[in-house]
Tab-separated table of C-alpha atoms in Angstrom:
chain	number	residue	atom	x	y	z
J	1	UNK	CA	0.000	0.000	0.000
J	2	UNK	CA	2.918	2.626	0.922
J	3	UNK	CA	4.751	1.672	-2.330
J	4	UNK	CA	1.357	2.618	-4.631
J	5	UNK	CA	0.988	5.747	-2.333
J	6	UNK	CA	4.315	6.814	-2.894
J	7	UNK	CA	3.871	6.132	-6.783
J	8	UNK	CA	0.886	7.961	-7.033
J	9	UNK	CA	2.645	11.240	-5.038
J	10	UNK	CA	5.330	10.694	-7.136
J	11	UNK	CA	3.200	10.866	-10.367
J	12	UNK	CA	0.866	13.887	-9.030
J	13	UNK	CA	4.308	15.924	-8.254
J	14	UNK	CA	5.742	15.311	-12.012
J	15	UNK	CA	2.813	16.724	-13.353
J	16	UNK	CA	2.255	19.419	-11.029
J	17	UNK	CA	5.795	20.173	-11.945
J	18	UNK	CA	5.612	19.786	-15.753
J	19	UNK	CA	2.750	22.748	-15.619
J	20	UNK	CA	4.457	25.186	-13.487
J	21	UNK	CA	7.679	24.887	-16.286
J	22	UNK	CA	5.101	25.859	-18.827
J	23	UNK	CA	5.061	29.125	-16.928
J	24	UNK	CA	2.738	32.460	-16.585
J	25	UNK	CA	0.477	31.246	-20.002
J	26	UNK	CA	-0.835	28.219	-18.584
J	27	UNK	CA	-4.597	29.001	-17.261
J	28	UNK	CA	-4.146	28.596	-13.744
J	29	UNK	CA	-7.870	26.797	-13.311
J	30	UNK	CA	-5.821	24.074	-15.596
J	31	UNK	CA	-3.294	23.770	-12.674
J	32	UNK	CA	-5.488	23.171	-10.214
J	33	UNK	CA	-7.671	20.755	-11.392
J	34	UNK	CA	-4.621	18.291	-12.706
J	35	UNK	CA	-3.359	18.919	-8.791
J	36	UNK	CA	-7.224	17.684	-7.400
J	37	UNK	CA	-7.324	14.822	-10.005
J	38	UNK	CA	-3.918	13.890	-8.724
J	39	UNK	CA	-4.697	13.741	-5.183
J	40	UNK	CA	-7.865	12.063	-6.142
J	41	UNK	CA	-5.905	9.185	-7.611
J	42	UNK	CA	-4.153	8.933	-4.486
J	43	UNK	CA	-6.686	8.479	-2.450
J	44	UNK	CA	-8.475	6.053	-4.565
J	45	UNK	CA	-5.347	4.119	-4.989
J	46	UNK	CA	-4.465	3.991	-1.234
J	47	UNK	CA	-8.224	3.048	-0.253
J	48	UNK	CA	-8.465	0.503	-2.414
J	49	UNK	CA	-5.657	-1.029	-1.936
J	50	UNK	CA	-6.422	-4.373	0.622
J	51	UNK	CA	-3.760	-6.260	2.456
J	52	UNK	CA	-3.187	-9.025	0.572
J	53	UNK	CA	-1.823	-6.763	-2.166
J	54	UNK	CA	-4.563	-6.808	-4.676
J	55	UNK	CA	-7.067	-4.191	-5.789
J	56	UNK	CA	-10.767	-4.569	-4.628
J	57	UNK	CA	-13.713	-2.385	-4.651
J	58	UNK	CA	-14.852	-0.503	-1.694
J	59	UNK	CA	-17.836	-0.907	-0.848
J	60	UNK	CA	-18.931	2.349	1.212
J	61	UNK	CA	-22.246	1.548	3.170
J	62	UNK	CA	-24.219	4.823	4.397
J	63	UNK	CA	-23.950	4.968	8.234
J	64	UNK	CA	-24.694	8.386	8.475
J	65	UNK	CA	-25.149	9.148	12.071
J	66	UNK	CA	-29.190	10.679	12.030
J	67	UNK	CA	-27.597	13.284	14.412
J	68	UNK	CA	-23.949	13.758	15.735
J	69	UNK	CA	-23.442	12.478	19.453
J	70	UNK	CA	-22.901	15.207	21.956
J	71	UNK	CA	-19.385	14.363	23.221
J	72	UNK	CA	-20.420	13.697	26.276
J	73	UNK	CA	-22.728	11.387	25.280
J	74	UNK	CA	-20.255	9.962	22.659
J	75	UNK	CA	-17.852	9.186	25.780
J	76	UNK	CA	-20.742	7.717	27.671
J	77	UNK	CA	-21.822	5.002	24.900
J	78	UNK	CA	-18.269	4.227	24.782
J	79	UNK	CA	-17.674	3.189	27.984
J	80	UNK	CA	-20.818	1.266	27.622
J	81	UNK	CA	-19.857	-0.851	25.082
J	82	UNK	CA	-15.863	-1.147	25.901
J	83	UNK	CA	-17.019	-2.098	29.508
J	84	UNK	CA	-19.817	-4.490	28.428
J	85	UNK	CA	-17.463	-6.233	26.130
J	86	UNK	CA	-14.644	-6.174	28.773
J	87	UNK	CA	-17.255	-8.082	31.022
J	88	UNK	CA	-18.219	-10.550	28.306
J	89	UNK	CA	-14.530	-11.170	27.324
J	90	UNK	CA	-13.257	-11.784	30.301
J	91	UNK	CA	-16.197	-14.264	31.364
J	92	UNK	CA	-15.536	-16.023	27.779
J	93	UNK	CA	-11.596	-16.192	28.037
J	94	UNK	CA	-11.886	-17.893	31.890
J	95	UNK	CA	-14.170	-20.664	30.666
J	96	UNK	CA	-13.443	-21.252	26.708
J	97	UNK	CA	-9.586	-20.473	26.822
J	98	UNK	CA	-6.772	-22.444	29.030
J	99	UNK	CA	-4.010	-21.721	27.208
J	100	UNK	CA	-1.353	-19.317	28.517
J	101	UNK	CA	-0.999	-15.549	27.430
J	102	UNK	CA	-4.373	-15.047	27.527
J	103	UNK	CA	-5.735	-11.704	28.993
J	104	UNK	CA	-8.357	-9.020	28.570
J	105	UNK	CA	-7.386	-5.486	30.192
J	106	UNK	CA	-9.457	-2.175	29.819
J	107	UNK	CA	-7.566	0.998	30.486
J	108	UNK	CA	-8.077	4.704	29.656
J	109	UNK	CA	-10.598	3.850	26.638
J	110	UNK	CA	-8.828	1.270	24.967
J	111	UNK	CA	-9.470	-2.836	25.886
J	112	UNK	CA	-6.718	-5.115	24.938
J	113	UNK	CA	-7.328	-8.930	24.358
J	114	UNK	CA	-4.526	-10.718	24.351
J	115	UNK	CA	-5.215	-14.944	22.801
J	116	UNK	CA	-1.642	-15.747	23.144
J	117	UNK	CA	-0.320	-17.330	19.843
J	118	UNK	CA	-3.583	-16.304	18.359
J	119	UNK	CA	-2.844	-12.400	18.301
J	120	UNK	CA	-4.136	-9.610	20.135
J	121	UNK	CA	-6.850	-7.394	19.804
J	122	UNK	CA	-7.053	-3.751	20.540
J	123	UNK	CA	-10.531	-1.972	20.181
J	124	UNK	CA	-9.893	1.384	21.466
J	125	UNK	CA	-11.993	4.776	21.477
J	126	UNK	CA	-11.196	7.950	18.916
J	127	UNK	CA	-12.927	10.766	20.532
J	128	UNK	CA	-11.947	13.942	17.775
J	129	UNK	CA	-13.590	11.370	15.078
J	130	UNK	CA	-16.492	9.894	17.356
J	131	UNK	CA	-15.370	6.404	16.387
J	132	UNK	CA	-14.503	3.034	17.910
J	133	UNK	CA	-11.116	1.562	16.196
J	134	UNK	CA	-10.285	-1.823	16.335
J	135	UNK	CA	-7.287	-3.481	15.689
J	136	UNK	CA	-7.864	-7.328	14.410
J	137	UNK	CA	-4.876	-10.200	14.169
J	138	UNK	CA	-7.501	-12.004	11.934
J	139	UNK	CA	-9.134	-9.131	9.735
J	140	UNK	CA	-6.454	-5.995	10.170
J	141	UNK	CA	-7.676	-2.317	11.216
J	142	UNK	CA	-11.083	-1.133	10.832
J	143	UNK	CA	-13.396	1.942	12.053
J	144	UNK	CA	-15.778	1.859	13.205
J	145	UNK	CA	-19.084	4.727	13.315
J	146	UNK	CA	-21.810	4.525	15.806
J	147	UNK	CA	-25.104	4.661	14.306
J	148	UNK	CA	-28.853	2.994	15.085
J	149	UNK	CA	-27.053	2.214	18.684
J	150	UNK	CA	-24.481	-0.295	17.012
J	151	UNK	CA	-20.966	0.520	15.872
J	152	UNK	CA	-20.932	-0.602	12.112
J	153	UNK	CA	-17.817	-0.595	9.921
J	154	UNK	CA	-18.485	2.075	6.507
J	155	UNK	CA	-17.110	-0.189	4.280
J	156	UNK	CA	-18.827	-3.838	4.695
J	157	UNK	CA	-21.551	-2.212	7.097
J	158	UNK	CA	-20.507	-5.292	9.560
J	159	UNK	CA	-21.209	-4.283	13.254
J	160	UNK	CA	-18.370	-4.269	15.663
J	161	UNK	CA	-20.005	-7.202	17.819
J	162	UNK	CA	-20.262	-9.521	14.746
J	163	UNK	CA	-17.147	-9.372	13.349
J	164	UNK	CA	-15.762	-9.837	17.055
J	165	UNK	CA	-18.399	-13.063	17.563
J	166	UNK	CA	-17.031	-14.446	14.423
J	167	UNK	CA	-13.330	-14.177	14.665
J	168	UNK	CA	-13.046	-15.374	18.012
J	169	UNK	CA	-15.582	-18.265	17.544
J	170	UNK	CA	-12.945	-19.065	14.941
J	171	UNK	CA	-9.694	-18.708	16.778
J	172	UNK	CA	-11.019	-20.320	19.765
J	173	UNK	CA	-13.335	-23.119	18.549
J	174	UNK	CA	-16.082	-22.635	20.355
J	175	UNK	CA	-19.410	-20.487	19.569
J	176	UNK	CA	-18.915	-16.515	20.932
J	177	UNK	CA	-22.039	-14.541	20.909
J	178	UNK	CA	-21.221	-10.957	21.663
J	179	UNK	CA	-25.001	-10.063	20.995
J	180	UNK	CA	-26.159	-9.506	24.421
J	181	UNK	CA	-23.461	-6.527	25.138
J	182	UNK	CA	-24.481	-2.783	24.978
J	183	UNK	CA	-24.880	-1.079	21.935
J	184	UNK	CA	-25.018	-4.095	19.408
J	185	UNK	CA	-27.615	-2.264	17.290
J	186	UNK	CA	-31.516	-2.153	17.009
């Protein structure tokens, strides 16, 4: 992904550069618009890039929040759901998991999970976006937006619960049902 970023800057500069060598008769709306375009590329090419190095389609589902949170109240659902899923965690890990390295810990808005050989998880808070990030060993980095009092991921419009019932059913062979925690969605 940084390699195709880097191209892509590297391709937006040249041009930008090739224009301003044209000097003072080159219309300057011309100058802007390749310099959008180019940045648009970048983007594009950086968002669609996944991590197994091949190009895919995003897929941007509309989770737009009916209202913004309040941050206050923002904060408060947080907490809500990082503590609920502590609680549930922790009760899953004593009874499903034996194995050694395995911990869940919830400090200062972010809730670690460690599965020992099986990766860690990190689902933390982002309070200047009003988002929940989560950090997967199974399906990488995702954000996620709170709306219809669920966090859903923008790009597969998964909820944060059922991608988290899913992969750890997986990695720990047993069936994990998250569904019961706050804010899972109506």
């Amino acid at each position: 992904m940084f390699v195709c970023f880097v191209v892509m800057l590297r391709r937006a500069f040249l041009q930008a550069w090739r224009i301003r060598r044209q000097g003072p008769g080159v219309n300057l709306l011309r100058k802007s618009q390749a310099s959008v375009t180019s940045m648009k590329n970048v983007r594009t090419m950086s968002s669609n890039w996944n991590h197994e190095n091949r190009y895919h389609d995003p897929v941007v589902v509309d989770v737009t929040p009916r209202e913004p949170l309040s941050p206050a109240t923002y904060e408060a659902v947080c907490e809500e759901t990082l503590e609920s899923l502590c609680s549930a965690l922790e009760e899953l890990l004593e009874t499903a998991a034996s194995q050694p390295g395995v911990d869940v810990e919830l400090s200062n808005g972010v809730l670690t999970v460690k599965l020992g050989e099986a990766g860690t998880y990190v689902i933390n808070k982002q309070s200047p976006n009003q988002q929940i990030w989560l950090s997967s060993p199974v399906s990488g980095p995702k954000r996620y937006d709170f709306v219809d009092d669920g966090w859903v991921y923008r790009r597969d419009g998964l909820q944060l619960h059922e991608l988290l019932s899913r992969e750890l059913s997986q990695l720990l062979g047993t069936s994990v049902d998250l569904s019961l925690c706050s804010h899972t969605g109506s």
